PDB file of N, CA and C and ligand atoms in Angstrom:
ATOM      1  N   MET P   1     103.957  95.453-161.368  1.00  0.00           N
ATOM      2  CA  MET P   1     105.390  95.402-161.656  1.00  0.00           C
ATOM      3  C   MET P   1     105.624  95.826-163.113  1.00  0.00           C
ATOM      4  N   ASN P   2     106.608  96.668-163.338  1.00  0.00           N
ATOM      5  CA  ASN P   2     106.776  97.221-164.681  1.00  0.00           C
ATOM      6  C   ASN P   2     107.838  96.507-165.524  1.00  0.00           C
ATOM      7  N   ILE P   3     108.381  95.425-165.005  1.00  0.00           N
ATOM      8  CA  ILE P   3     109.334  94.627-165.768  1.00  0.00           C
ATOM      9  C   ILE P   3     108.730  93.250-166.014  1.00  0.00           C
ATOM     10  N   ARG P   4     108.908  92.749-167.215  1.00  0.00           N
ATOM     11  CA  ARG P   4     108.327  91.452-167.549  1.00  0.00           C
ATOM     12  C   ARG P   4     109.349  90.536-168.198  1.00  0.00           C
ATOM     13  N   LYS P   5     108.934  89.296-168.332  1.00  0.00           N
ATOM     14  CA  LYS P   5     109.771  88.300-168.993  1.00  0.00           C
ATOM     15  C   LYS P   5     110.163  88.776-170.403  1.00  0.00           C
ATOM     16  N   ASN P   6     111.408  88.499-170.768  1.00  0.00           N
ATOM     17  CA  ASN P   6     111.963  88.839-172.083  1.00  0.00           C
ATOM     18  C   ASN P   6     112.281  90.318-172.286  1.00  0.00           C
ATOM     19  N   ASP P   7     112.048  91.133-171.267  1.00  0.00           N
ATOM     20  CA  ASP P   7     112.535  92.511-171.337  1.00  0.00           C
ATOM     21  C   ASP P   7     114.056  92.526-171.283  1.00  0.00           C
ATOM     22  N   THR P   8     114.654  93.539-171.897  1.00  0.00           N
ATOM     23  CA  THR P   8     116.078  93.768-171.686  1.00  0.00           C
ATOM     24  C   THR P   8     116.223  94.862-170.645  1.00  0.00           C
ATOM     25  N   VAL P   9     117.020  94.575-169.635  1.00  0.00           N
ATOM     26  CA  VAL P   9     117.123  95.521-168.531  1.00  0.00           C
ATOM     27  C   VAL P   9     118.575  95.904-168.263  1.00  0.00           C
ATOM     28  N   LEU P  10     118.734  97.041-167.629  1.00  0.00           N
ATOM     29  CA  LEU P  10     120.038  97.527-167.198  1.00  0.00           C
ATOM     30  C   LEU P  10     120.067  97.477-165.676  1.00  0.00           C
ATOM     31  N   VAL P  11     121.131  96.876-165.136  1.00  0.00           N
ATOM     32  CA  VAL P  11     121.255  96.789-163.685  1.00  0.00           C
ATOM     33  C   VAL P  11     121.791  98.111-163.159  1.00  0.00           C
ATOM     34  N   ILE P  12     121.108  98.695-162.183  1.00  0.00           N
ATOM     35  CA  ILE P  12     121.508 100.012-161.691  1.00  0.00           C
ATOM     36  C   ILE P  12     122.001  99.970-160.245  1.00  0.00           C
ATOM     37  N   ALA P  13     121.995  98.808-159.644  1.00  0.00           N
ATOM     38  CA  ALA P  13     122.469  98.714-158.272  1.00  0.00           C
ATOM     39  C   ALA P  13     123.052  97.333-158.026  1.00  0.00           C
ATOM     40  N   GLY P  14     123.911  97.244-157.051  1.00  0.00           N
ATOM     41  CA  GLY P  14     124.480  95.953-156.688  1.00  0.00           C
ATOM     42  C   GLY P  14     125.766  95.664-157.416  1.00  0.00           C
ATOM     43  N   LYS P  15     126.251  94.432-157.266  1.00  0.00           N
ATOM     44  CA  LYS P  15     127.573  94.097-157.786  1.00  0.00           C
ATOM     45  C   LYS P  15     127.604  94.008-159.311  1.00  0.00           C
ATOM     46  N   ASP P  16     126.458  93.834-159.939  1.00  0.00           N
ATOM     47  CA  ASP P  16     126.409  93.759-161.400  1.00  0.00           C
ATOM     48  C   ASP P  16     125.956  95.065-162.037  1.00  0.00           C
ATOM     49  N   LYS P  17     126.062  96.130-161.283  1.00  0.00           N
ATOM     50  CA  LYS P  17     125.695  97.459-161.769  1.00  0.00           C
ATOM     51  C   LYS P  17     126.303  97.756-163.137  1.00  0.00           C
ATOM     52  N   GLY P  18     125.492  98.235-164.057  1.00  0.00           N
ATOM     53  CA  GLY P  18     125.979  98.599-165.375  1.00  0.00           C
ATOM     54  C   GLY P  18     125.845  97.500-166.414  1.00  0.00           C
ATOM     55  N   LYS P  19     125.540  96.293-165.974  1.00  0.00           N
ATOM     56  CA  LYS P  19     125.386  95.190-166.923  1.00  0.00           C
ATOM     57  C   LYS P  19     123.968  95.147-167.486  1.00  0.00           C
ATOM     58  N   LYS P  20     123.887  94.570-168.674  1.00  0.00           N
ATOM     59  CA  LYS P  20     122.579  94.402-169.305  1.00  0.00           C
ATOM     60  C   LYS P  20     122.242  92.930-169.424  1.00  0.00           C
ATOM     61  N   GLY P  21     120.990  92.632-169.435  1.00  0.00           N
ATOM     62  CA  GLY P  21     120.589  91.242-169.614  1.00  0.00           C
ATOM     63  C   GLY P  21     119.122  91.121-169.944  1.00  0.00           C
ATOM     64  N   ARG P  22     118.777  89.920-170.356  1.00  0.00           N
ATOM     65  CA  ARG P  22     117.388  89.655-170.691  1.00  0.00           C
ATOM     66  C   ARG P  22     116.713  88.964-169.512  1.00  0.00           C
ATOM     67  N   VAL P  23     115.512  89.394-169.225  1.00  0.00           N
ATOM     68  CA  VAL P  23     114.767  88.812-168.106  1.00  0.00           C
ATOM     69  C   VAL P  23     114.301  87.406-168.491  1.00  0.00           C
ATOM     70  N   ARG P  24     114.753  86.434-167.732  1.00  0.00           N
ATOM     71  CA  ARG P  24     114.393  85.064-168.048  1.00  0.00           C
ATOM     72  C   ARG P  24     113.116  84.642-167.315  1.00  0.00           C
ATOM     73  N   PHE P  25     112.985  85.081-166.078  1.00  0.00           N
ATOM     74  CA  PHE P  25     111.763  84.822-165.334  1.00  0.00           C
ATOM     75  C   PHE P  25     111.374  86.074-164.561  1.00  0.00           C
ATOM     76  N   ALA P  26     110.081  86.239-164.397  1.00  0.00           N
ATOM     77  CA  ALA P  26     109.584  87.317-163.548  1.00  0.00           C
ATOM     78  C   ALA P  26     108.675  86.714-162.489  1.00  0.00           C
ATOM     79  N   TYR P  27     108.840  87.196-161.287  1.00  0.00           N
ATOM     80  CA  TYR P  27     108.012  86.741-160.178  1.00  0.00           C
ATOM     81  C   TYR P  27     107.275  87.941-159.605  1.00  0.00           C
ATOM     82  N   PRO P  28     106.155  88.309-160.248  1.00  0.00           N
ATOM     83  CA  PRO P  28     105.463  89.544-159.867  1.00  0.00           C
ATOM     84  C   PRO P  28     105.039  89.567-158.404  1.00  0.00           C
ATOM     85  N   LYS P  29     104.702  88.422-157.859  1.00  0.00           N
ATOM     86  CA  LYS P  29     104.240  88.389-156.475  1.00  0.00           C
ATOM     87  C   LYS P  29     105.330  88.845-155.519  1.00  0.00           C
ATOM     88  N   ASP P  30     106.555  88.458-155.808  1.00  0.00           N
ATOM     89  CA  ASP P  30     107.691  88.834-154.963  1.00  0.00           C
ATOM     90  C   ASP P  30     108.406  90.076-155.478  1.00  0.00           C
ATOM     91  N   GLU P  31     107.948  90.593-156.620  1.00  0.00           N
ATOM     92  CA  GLU P  31     108.623  91.706-157.283  1.00  0.00           C
ATOM     93  C   GLU P  31     110.085  91.396-157.530  1.00  0.00           C
ATOM     94  N   ARG P  32     110.349  90.170-157.937  1.00  0.00           N
ATOM     95  CA  ARG P  32     111.716  89.749-158.231  1.00  0.00           C
ATOM     96  C   ARG P  32     111.815  89.250-159.660  1.00  0.00           C
ATOM     97  N   ILE P  33     113.035  89.314-160.190  1.00  0.00           N
ATOM     98  CA  ILE P  33     113.266  88.834-161.548  1.00  0.00           C
ATOM     99  C   ILE P  33     114.554  88.028-161.590  1.00  0.00           C
ATOM    100  N   LEU P  34     114.629  87.154-162.590  1.00  0.00           N
ATOM    101  CA  LEU P  34     115.856  86.413-162.855  1.00  0.00           C
ATOM    102  C   LEU P  34     116.365  86.873-164.215  1.00  0.00           C
ATOM    103  N   VAL P  35     117.595  87.374-164.232  1.00  0.00           N
ATOM    104  CA  VAL P  35     118.130  87.948-165.463  1.00  0.00           C
ATOM    105  C   VAL P  35     119.347  87.157-165.917  1.00  0.00           C
ATOM    106  N   GLU P  36     119.396  86.883-167.211  1.00  0.00           N
ATOM    107  CA  GLU P  36     120.512  86.145-167.797  1.00  0.00           C
ATOM    108  C   GLU P  36     121.842  86.803-167.487  1.00  0.00           C
ATOM    109  N   GLY P  37     122.735  86.062-166.889  1.00  0.00           N
ATOM    110  CA  GLY P  37     124.091  86.540-166.678  1.00  0.00           C
ATOM    111  C   GLY P  37     124.268  87.509-165.524  1.00  0.00           C
ATOM    112  N   ILE P  38     123.213  87.740-164.754  1.00  0.00           N
ATOM    113  CA  ILE P  38     123.268  88.713-163.668  1.00  0.00           C
ATOM    114  C   ILE P  38     123.034  88.020-162.327  1.00  0.00           C
ATOM    115  N   ASN P  39     123.739  88.516-161.325  1.00  0.00           N
ATOM    116  CA  ASN P  39     123.559  88.050-159.952  1.00  0.00           C
ATOM    117  C   ASN P  39     123.862  86.562-159.772  1.00  0.00           C
ATOM    118  N   PHE P  40     125.053  86.180-160.203  1.00  0.00           N
ATOM    119  CA  PHE P  40     125.486  84.813-159.950  1.00  0.00           C
ATOM    120  C   PHE P  40     125.782  84.638-158.472  1.00  0.00           C
ATOM    121  N   ILE P  41     125.324  83.539-157.933  1.00  0.00           N
ATOM    122  CA  ILE P  41     125.691  83.205-156.565  1.00  0.00           C
ATOM    123  C   ILE P  41     126.339  81.838-156.568  1.00  0.00           C
ATOM    124  N   LYS P  42     127.195  81.639-155.614  1.00  0.00           N
ATOM    125  CA  LYS P  42     127.851  80.346-155.481  1.00  0.00           C
ATOM    126  C   LYS P  42     126.991  79.444-154.621  1.00  0.00           C
ATOM    127  N   MET P  43     126.764  78.263-155.128  1.00  0.00           N
ATOM    128  CA  MET P  43     126.004  77.314-154.337  1.00  0.00           C
ATOM    129  C   MET P  43     126.855  76.104-154.059  1.00  0.00           C
ATOM    130  N   HIS P  44     126.872  75.716-152.807  1.00  0.00           N
ATOM    131  CA  HIS P  44     127.637  74.537-152.441  1.00  0.00           C
ATOM    132  C   HIS P  44     126.704  73.342-152.500  1.00  0.00           C
ATOM    133  N   SER P  45     127.035  72.419-153.354  1.00  0.00           N
ATOM    134  CA  SER P  45     126.130  71.277-153.488  1.00  0.00           C
ATOM    135  C   SER P  45     126.867  69.988-153.183  1.00  0.00           C
ATOM    136  N   ARG P  46     126.099  69.079-152.715  1.00  0.00           N
ATOM    137  CA  ARG P  46     126.640  67.774-152.387  1.00  0.00           C
ATOM    138  C   ARG P  46     126.149  66.799-153.444  1.00  0.00           C
ATOM    139  N   ALA P  47     126.920  65.813-153.734  1.00  0.00           N
ATOM    140  CA  ALA P  47     126.494  64.845-154.734  1.00  0.00           C
ATOM    141  C   ALA P  47     125.314  64.043-154.203  1.00  0.00           C
ATOM    142  N   THR P  48     124.192  64.202-154.862  1.00  0.00           N
ATOM    143  CA  THR P  48     123.030  63.416-154.483  1.00  0.00           C
ATOM    144  C   THR P  48     122.615  62.604-155.701  1.00  0.00           C
ATOM    145  N   GLY P  49     122.840  61.349-155.648  1.00  0.00           N
ATOM    146  CA  GLY P  49     122.521  60.507-156.787  1.00  0.00           C
ATOM    147  C   GLY P  49     123.550  60.680-157.880  1.00  0.00           C
ATOM    148  N   ARG P  50     123.176  60.327-159.089  1.00  0.00           N
ATOM    149  CA  ARG P  50     124.152  60.360-160.172  1.00  0.00           C
ATOM    150  C   ARG P  50     124.240  61.721-160.853  1.00  0.00           C
ATOM    151  N   VAL P  51     123.162  62.478-160.757  1.00  0.00           N
ATOM    152  CA  VAL P  51     123.046  63.645-161.617  1.00  0.00           C
ATOM    153  C   VAL P  51     123.899  64.818-161.145  1.00  0.00           C
ATOM    154  N   ARG P  52     123.802  65.123-159.867  1.00  0.00           N
ATOM    155  CA  ARG P  52     124.461  66.342-159.406  1.00  0.00           C
ATOM    156  C   ARG P  52     125.902  66.091-159.017  1.00  0.00           C
ATOM    157  N   GLN P  53     126.707  67.068-159.341  1.00  0.00           N
ATOM    158  CA  GLN P  53     128.109  66.979-158.981  1.00  0.00           C
ATOM    159  C   GLN P  53     128.343  67.685-157.661  1.00  0.00           C
ATOM    160  N   ALA P  54     129.253  67.171-156.910  1.00  0.00           N
ATOM    161  CA  ALA P  54     129.602  67.843-155.668  1.00  0.00           C
ATOM    162  C   ALA P  54     130.497  69.028-155.976  1.00  0.00           C
ATOM    163  N   GLY P  55     130.462  70.003-155.095  1.00  0.00           N
ATOM    164  CA  GLY P  55     131.355  71.144-155.272  1.00  0.00           C
ATOM    165  C   GLY P  55     130.590  72.438-155.314  1.00  0.00           C
ATOM    166  N   ILE P  56     131.253  73.452-155.829  1.00  0.00           N
ATOM    167  CA  ILE P  56     130.642  74.777-155.868  1.00  0.00           C
ATOM    168  C   ILE P  56     130.154  75.046-157.281  1.00  0.00           C
ATOM    169  N   ILE P  57     128.909  75.315-157.410  1.00  0.00           N
ATOM    170  CA  ILE P  57     128.406  75.713-158.718  1.00  0.00           C
ATOM    171  C   ILE P  57     127.890  77.137-158.628  1.00  0.00           C
ATOM    172  N   GLU P  58     127.973  77.830-159.751  1.00  0.00           N
ATOM    173  CA  GLU P  58     127.463  79.196-159.772  1.00  0.00           C
ATOM    174  C   GLU P  58     126.211  79.248-160.614  1.00  0.00           C
ATOM    175  N   ARG P  59     125.239  79.920-160.113  1.00  0.00           N
ATOM    176  CA  ARG P  59     124.023  80.078-160.898  1.00  0.00           C
ATOM    177  C   ARG P  59     123.380  81.424-160.611  1.00  0.00           C
ATOM    178  N   GLU P  60     122.567  81.854-161.572  1.00  0.00           N
ATOM    179  CA  GLU P  60     121.872  83.105-161.391  1.00  0.00           C
ATOM    180  C   GLU P  60     120.817  82.956-160.299  1.00  0.00           C
ATOM    181  N   SER P  61     120.587  84.028-159.598  1.00  0.00           N
ATOM    182  CA  SER P  61     119.514  83.970-158.626  1.00  0.00           C
ATOM    183  C   SER P  61     118.641  85.223-158.770  1.00  0.00           C
ATOM    184  N   PRO P  62     117.378  85.098-158.415  1.00  0.00           N
ATOM    185  CA  PRO P  62     116.454  86.228-158.593  1.00  0.00           C
ATOM    186  C   PRO P  62     116.813  87.386-157.663  1.00  0.00           C
ATOM    187  N   PHE P  63     116.531  88.585-158.088  1.00  0.00           N
ATOM    188  CA  PHE P  63     116.748  89.744-157.235  1.00  0.00           C
ATOM    189  C   PHE P  63     115.635  90.754-157.453  1.00  0.00           C
ATOM    190  N   HIS P  64     115.620  91.755-156.606  1.00  0.00           N
ATOM    191  CA  HIS P  64     114.482  92.671-156.591  1.00  0.00           C
ATOM    192  C   HIS P  64     114.462  93.568-157.827  1.00  0.00           C
ATOM    193  N   VAL P  65     113.262  93.789-158.321  1.00  0.00           N
ATOM    194  CA  VAL P  65     113.074  94.496-159.582  1.00  0.00           C
ATOM    195  C   VAL P  65     113.531  95.962-159.494  1.00  0.00           C
ATOM    196  N   SER P  66     113.645  96.488-158.288  1.00  0.00           N
ATOM    197  CA  SER P  66     114.056  97.883-158.144  1.00  0.00           C
ATOM    198  C   SER P  66     115.530  98.080-158.480  1.00  0.00           C
ATOM    199  N   ASN P  67     116.274  96.993-158.673  1.00  0.00           N
ATOM    200  CA  ASN P  67     117.691  97.101-159.015  1.00  0.00           C
ATOM    201  C   ASN P  67     117.942  97.255-160.511  1.00  0.00           C
ATOM    202  N   VAL P  68     116.888  97.245-161.300  1.00  0.00           N
ATOM    203  CA  VAL P  68     117.065  97.371-162.742  1.00  0.00           C
ATOM    204  C   VAL P  68     116.167  98.461-163.316  1.00  0.00           C
ATOM    205  N   MET P  69     116.545  98.899-164.512  1.00  0.00           N
ATOM    206  CA  MET P  69     115.659  99.745-165.296  1.00  0.00           C
ATOM    207  C   MET P  69     115.440  99.074-166.641  1.00  0.00           C
ATOM    208  N   LEU P  70     114.271  99.275-167.187  1.00  0.00           N
ATOM    209  CA  LEU P  70     113.968  98.737-168.505  1.00  0.00           C
ATOM    210  C   LEU P  70     114.794  99.472-169.552  1.00  0.00           C
ATOM    211  N   LEU P  71     115.417  98.710-170.464  1.00  0.00           N
ATOM    212  CA  LEU P  71     116.097  99.340-171.589  1.00  0.00           C
ATOM    213  C   LEU P  71     115.107  99.438-172.739  1.00  0.00           C
ATOM    214  N   CYS P  72     114.869 100.637-173.193  1.00  0.00           N
ATOM    215  CA  CYS P  72     113.910 100.853-174.269  1.00  0.00           C
ATOM    216  C   CYS P  72     114.519 100.388-175.586  1.00  0.00           C
ATOM    217  N   SER P  73     113.793  99.560-176.321  1.00  0.00           N
ATOM    218  CA  SER P  73     114.327  99.037-177.579  1.00  0.00           C
ATOM    219  C   SER P  73     114.348 100.110-178.662  1.00  0.00           C
ATOM    220  N   ARG P  74     113.592 101.161-178.477  1.00  0.00           N
ATOM    221  CA  ARG P  74     113.513 102.219-179.474  1.00  0.00           C
ATOM    222  C   ARG P  74     114.640 103.238-179.308  1.00  0.00           C
ATOM    223  N   CYS P  75     114.736 103.833-178.125  1.00  0.00           N
ATOM    224  CA  CYS P  75     115.715 104.908-177.948  1.00  0.00           C
ATOM    225  C   CYS P  75     116.974 104.416-177.239  1.00  0.00           C
ATOM    226  N   ASP P  76     116.984 103.124-176.828  1.00  0.00           N
ATOM    227  CA  ASP P  76     118.148 102.514-176.220  1.00  0.00           C
ATOM    228  C   ASP P  76     118.586 103.209-174.936  1.00  0.00           C
ATOM    229  N   HIS P  77     117.643 103.825-174.240  1.00  0.00           N
ATOM    230  CA  HIS P  77     117.937 104.452-172.959  1.00  0.00           C
ATOM    231  C   HIS P  77     117.308 103.640-171.839  1.00  0.00           C
ATOM    232  N   PRO P  78     117.949 103.661-170.680  1.00  0.00           N
ATOM    233  CA  PRO P  78     117.256 103.095-169.522  1.00  0.00           C
ATOM    234  C   PRO P  78     116.011 103.945-169.282  1.00  0.00           C
ATOM    235  N   ALA P  79     114.877 103.324-169.321  1.00  0.00           N
ATOM    236  CA  ALA P  79     113.646 104.102-169.351  1.00  0.00           C
ATOM    237  C   ALA P  79     112.885 104.011-168.050  1.00  0.00           C
ATOM    238  N   ARG P  80     112.389 105.139-167.617  1.00  0.00           N
ATOM    239  CA  ARG P  80     111.339 105.079-166.620  1.00  0.00           C
ATOM    240  C   ARG P  80     110.078 104.667-167.369  1.00  0.00           C
ATOM    241  N   VAL P  81     109.329 103.795-166.760  1.00  0.00           N
ATOM    242  CA  VAL P  81     108.191 103.218-167.455  1.00  0.00           C
ATOM    243  C   VAL P  81     106.905 103.864-166.972  1.00  0.00           C
ATOM    244  N   GLY P  82     106.086 104.240-167.934  1.00  0.00           N
ATOM    245  CA  GLY P  82     104.770 104.752-167.591  1.00  0.00           C
ATOM    246  C   GLY P  82     103.712 103.789-168.076  1.00  0.00           C
ATOM    247  N   PHE P  83     102.506 103.967-167.604  1.00  0.00           N
ATOM    248  CA  PHE P  83     101.402 103.148-168.082  1.00  0.00           C
ATOM    249  C   PHE P  83     100.391 104.022-168.792  1.00  0.00           C
ATOM    250  N   ARG P  84      99.796 103.461-169.810  1.00  0.00           N
ATOM    251  CA  ARG P  84      98.852 104.200-170.615  1.00  0.00           C
ATOM    252  C   ARG P  84      97.690 103.259-170.959  1.00  0.00           C
ATOM    253  N   ILE P  85      96.503 103.760-170.939  1.00  0.00           N
ATOM    254  CA  ILE P  85      95.347 102.939-171.318  1.00  0.00           C
ATOM    255  C   ILE P  85      94.998 103.247-172.769  1.00  0.00           C
ATOM    256  N   LEU P  86      94.998 102.207-173.591  1.00  0.00           N
ATOM    257  CA  LEU P  86      94.646 102.397-174.987  1.00  0.00           C
ATOM    258  C   LEU P  86      93.133 102.510-175.153  1.00  0.00           C
ATOM    259  N   GLU P  87      92.724 102.901-176.363  1.00  0.00           N
ATOM    260  CA  GLU P  87      91.298 103.072-176.623  1.00  0.00           C
ATOM    261  C   GLU P  87      90.512 101.783-176.439  1.00  0.00           C
ATOM    262  N   ASP P  88      91.176 100.651-176.743  1.00  0.00           N
ATOM    263  CA  ASP P  88      90.468  99.381-176.583  1.00  0.00           C
ATOM    264  C   ASP P  88      90.524  98.867-175.141  1.00  0.00           C
ATOM    265  N   GLY P  89      91.047  99.688-174.238  1.00  0.00           N
ATOM    266  CA  GLY P  89      91.033  99.327-172.831  1.00  0.00           C
ATOM    267  C   GLY P  89      92.277  98.608-172.352  1.00  0.00           C
ATOM    268  N   ARG P  90      93.180  98.276-173.292  1.00  0.00           N
ATOM    269  CA  ARG P  90      94.398  97.610-172.869  1.00  0.00           C
ATOM    270  C   ARG P  90      95.306  98.577-172.139  1.00  0.00           C
ATOM    271  N   LYS P  91      95.964  98.049-171.110  1.00  0.00           N
ATOM    272  CA  LYS P  91      96.919  98.853-170.368  1.00  0.00           C
ATOM    273  C   LYS P  91      98.310  98.497-170.873  1.00  0.00           C
ATOM    274  N   VAL P  92      99.025  99.447-171.400  1.00  0.00           N
ATOM    275  CA  VAL P  92     100.346  99.161-171.949  1.00  0.00           C
ATOM    276  C   VAL P  92     101.401 100.016-171.253  1.00  0.00           C
ATOM    277  N   ARG P  93     102.618  99.559-171.376  1.00  0.00           N
ATOM    278  CA  ARG P  93     103.740 100.322-170.815  1.00  0.00           C
ATOM    279  C   ARG P  93     104.330 101.211-171.895  1.00  0.00           C
ATOM    280  N   PHE P  94     104.840 102.342-171.503  1.00  0.00           N
ATOM    281  CA  PHE P  94     105.558 103.151-172.474  1.00  0.00           C
ATOM    282  C   PHE P  94     106.795 103.765-171.843  1.00  0.00           C
ATOM    283  N   CYS P  95     107.743 104.107-172.722  1.00  0.00           N
ATOM    284  CA  CYS P  95     109.007 104.697-172.301  1.00  0.00           C
ATOM    285  C   CYS P  95     108.801 106.189-172.088  1.00  0.00           C
ATOM    286  N   ARG P  96     109.136 106.683-170.904  1.00  0.00           N
ATOM    287  CA  ARG P  96     108.929 108.102-170.626  1.00  0.00           C
ATOM    288  C   ARG P  96     109.942 108.988-171.348  1.00  0.00           C
ATOM    289  N   ALA P  97     111.016 108.362-171.834  1.00  0.00           N
ATOM    290  CA  ALA P  97     112.027 109.156-172.535  1.00  0.00           C
ATOM    291  C   ALA P  97     111.592 109.482-173.964  1.00  0.00           C
ATOM    292  N   CYS P  98     111.118 108.479-174.701  1.00  0.00           N
ATOM    293  CA  CYS P  98     110.766 108.726-176.100  1.00  0.00           C
ATOM    294  C   CYS P  98     109.284 108.564-176.376  1.00  0.00           C
ATOM    295  N   GLY P  99     108.521 108.085-175.404  1.00  0.00           N
ATOM    296  CA  GLY P  99     107.082 107.978-175.582  1.00  0.00           C
ATOM    297  C   GLY P  99     106.623 106.719-176.286  1.00  0.00           C
ATOM    298  N   GLU P 100     107.593 105.875-176.688  1.00  0.00           N
ATOM    299  CA  GLU P 100     107.268 104.674-177.420  1.00  0.00           C
ATOM    300  C   GLU P 100     106.582 103.649-176.512  1.00  0.00           C
ATOM    301  N   VAL P 101     105.540 103.030-177.035  1.00  0.00           N
ATOM    302  CA  VAL P 101     104.890 101.959-176.301  1.00  0.00           C
ATOM    303  C   VAL P 101     105.794 100.730-176.319  1.00  0.00           C
ATOM    304  N   VAL P 102     106.037 100.159-175.171  1.00  0.00           N
ATOM    305  CA  VAL P 102     107.023  99.088-175.048  1.00  0.00           C
ATOM    306  C   VAL P 102     106.412  97.704-175.277  1.00  0.00           C
ATOM    307  N   ASP P 103     105.151  97.535-174.938  1.00  0.00           N
ATOM    308  CA  ASP P 103     104.541  96.211-175.051  1.00  0.00           C
ATOM    309  C   ASP P 103     104.323  95.768-176.472  1.00  0.00           C
TER     310      ASP P 103
HETATM  311 ZN1   ZN B   1     112.510 105.020-175.328  1.00  0.00          ZN
END
């Protein structure tokens, strides 16, 4: 998966298309991410105990990583991400637009 926690991403599909946000969680196994301020869903909750309030609450929910592109911090473009192996054997991501290593 080419998106990781704390990346800034641009949403390219769905109802939040065009919005930017920071990746709060990444779930590589499911290829899903949770992004700040993106993909709010309404959840109907019932009061259980003292803590939770009854009613409709909105919260972010994870969505598939293919709906976003990485925003390159260098050139500020939505970047297609490439992988490159460094001399010390580390595998890093880089921005295909400007060539900058993202990791
Ligand atoms: Zn770039």
